[in-house]
């Protein structure tokens, strides 16, 4: 079928082919232009590369809420040995960032208005509210201790007692409650600014040379970025405005103040990733392109092959970008980094085309090729075969190579990673563009006469001759010994090969980002982590009860140092049962009110008014509706997940189909934020026994999915080998097909062993790279199998391997772990494929 198609194409003139190619190229360019007009562009959001986790609706809503609230938050800490200077610097930052509404919103430090809102909301419900200690004292009949605390406040010059408060709360229970509602962290409020203290040991770790910075004050400023921190435009705007504000603040305070700024938040990690990706796209891509240009020039010593090679690469990039932008609307920066490898693959067609013409030219000039050592005997250059004939000769192998390589990329596209799906589309479309350029543009554009390439072909022939010399004695006992040796090396390496599917290992920010953020998190008692607790129940009241039952566990974990802090709605929104219990216990006070007032030395005439107020509030209780509708509760509203109609209908249908399932009965949910987690396993074990309580760890979920798809990818690799073998057997026969597929199979096996010996853990990205090792390795074997004269193919394979190794070898030097793993695997795999493909080809010819 391939030969028939080649014959049909051979009857089409070069001019018609070129016209068809130009139409295709214009169509792809128009496609890209339309995509750009729709707003397509470059994306740097690392989250866009992560797999989509299938969660139940309530959990997914909780994850979305947390990401919405925390993803774009930034935290700044103005550090100075002098507290007043730190506060002054924080105020200047507050003022500057509040003046940039297009970049930042919710710029604040201590939320004084929020504290006042809490006071205004809770005071009318004071008869239904008590602290845990107050409840214990009243329940055990220790009213005297509460009275003693009240007397201490009455006679304390710095106490909070005043006549108005005493007339409404004679035992001063309410002020203690307000103190409990305040966040429990190592921060204090000074002049409206949150101030913490950098621990001496943290300062010592930071720098052992600057002893004066130990115990510095840290003034905290928080803000919400407008737009995603991973959006390049929003990121650039926020960083420029932020750096300008910091620079102006430091300048106004003077260099002698030694003021520095600690930074925390996704913005700074995203900015570091964007800068690194852009640098690698430009440096790795440019280096690969320069290397390929030098390779072509040294091999052919002519401007025309260089021009055709550049045209092939340019066309492949047009096809790649057009298809990616049209399908995904955005192209990820990491896709472009991975896509630099396209340069090393797309140009292979140009290599095989020109090497085929060189080889035929040498044959026509009367050169001998049996030993590869003699030069041409012609005195005048000959043209060899025409460009159309050269295309016809490489067409079968190029078509099969395209098919198998695209299959390899499609296997990558089956993974749940949108970024990897982009890589698959980008590279597959790019290779298709290069293939179409070979078939339709080369017959016309590459028809000029070739300069003699005897030296390069001679070197290729010598290499093949050496491989043949090595291969001849490898049979019988020697073959068995070699096989066993390779098998032992593979077993030893595979035995040392570990696995690491942790997504956090694939994206490492610079120390300049992580160290500063870690110090800021320590000051803020841990900040907020990616993990959180989701509590679910069938009703709002039952949910609040479960949140209250969770509180002692969280307190114990914080006491043990497992947790730094937590935000539990139970602290701010008590259950109805808890409020009724508090009202009943306070009744113990008000039923003895005259005696209590007498012991406190207060006017007993207050008793009737206080009693009337107490009884009038018997049915006044805090509910989720009135709490979240208030100014005090709006900050905590995102932590409350009330059921919606869609969820309710879905649960009814689920119950109908499965009456024994009770996991979907929970239509109400509440998020408990966690920070400063030091022992995730201990936290998981502590909350596991609690009913309706789940630790949500999206990072671990993604890591589990990566492990699953790593195994699936390796299975796909085995399936691809089988499918390729079946396809090849139709053209070459079963025995030759086994030899062809043996090259990438053995290369993949030895690559895994090499990774084990190098101590590199196996990840999904290693597995994805092995699929490409398969695709490229099959290409090399196919061209050898199709060739009647080996040195031309050897030269093309050498140049192809060099260009591919330059592209993928450079990726191995990437600072991004995912790209590094991808490049390292291909560096090993392609290197081994290059060594094995002519070796196995030689064995095949000997066998014939």
Short mmCIF file of C-alpha atoms in Angstrom, two decimals, residues 28-44 231-233 320-333 336 422:
data_model
loop_
_atom_site.label_atom_id
_atom_site.label_comp_id
_atom_site.label_asym_id
_atom_site.label_seq_id
_atom_site.Cartn_x
_atom_site.Cartn_y
_atom_site.Cartn_z
CA UNK A 28 -2.00 26.56 8.97
CA UNK A 29 -0.72 30.13 9.24
CA UNK A 30 -4.30 31.41 8.87
CA UNK A 31 -5.40 28.95 11.55
CA UNK A 32 -2.77 30.34 13.92
CA UNK A 33 -3.81 33.91 13.12
CA UNK A 34 -7.45 33.12 13.91
CA UNK A 35 -6.45 31.48 17.17
CA UNK A 36 -4.39 34.53 18.12
CA UNK A 37 -7.32 36.82 17.31
CA UNK A 38 -9.45 34.81 19.75
CA UNK A 39 -7.00 35.58 22.53
CA UNK A 40 -4.69 32.57 22.28
CA UNK A 41 -1.27 33.04 23.80
CA UNK A 42 1.43 31.63 26.03
CA UNK A 43 0.51 30.23 29.44
CA UNK A 44 2.83 29.69 32.41
CA UNK A 231 -1.23 34.44 34.29
CA UNK A 232 1.84 36.05 32.68
CA UNK A 233 0.25 39.50 32.27
CA UNK A 320 2.90 22.66 15.74
CA UNK A 321 1.93 26.11 17.02
CA UNK A 322 -1.15 26.37 14.82
CA UNK A 323 -2.55 23.01 15.91
CA UNK A 324 -1.77 23.63 19.59
CA UNK A 325 -3.26 27.13 19.68
CA UNK A 326 -6.35 26.04 17.77
CA UNK A 327 -7.06 23.03 19.99
CA UNK A 328 -6.00 24.36 23.40
CA UNK A 329 -6.26 28.17 22.82
CA UNK A 330 -3.13 28.51 24.98
CA UNK A 331 0.34 27.04 24.60
CA UNK A 332 2.16 26.29 27.84
CA UNK A 333 5.72 27.48 28.34
CA UNK A 336 7.62 25.08 24.23
CA UNK A 422 -0.18 19.74 24.46
#
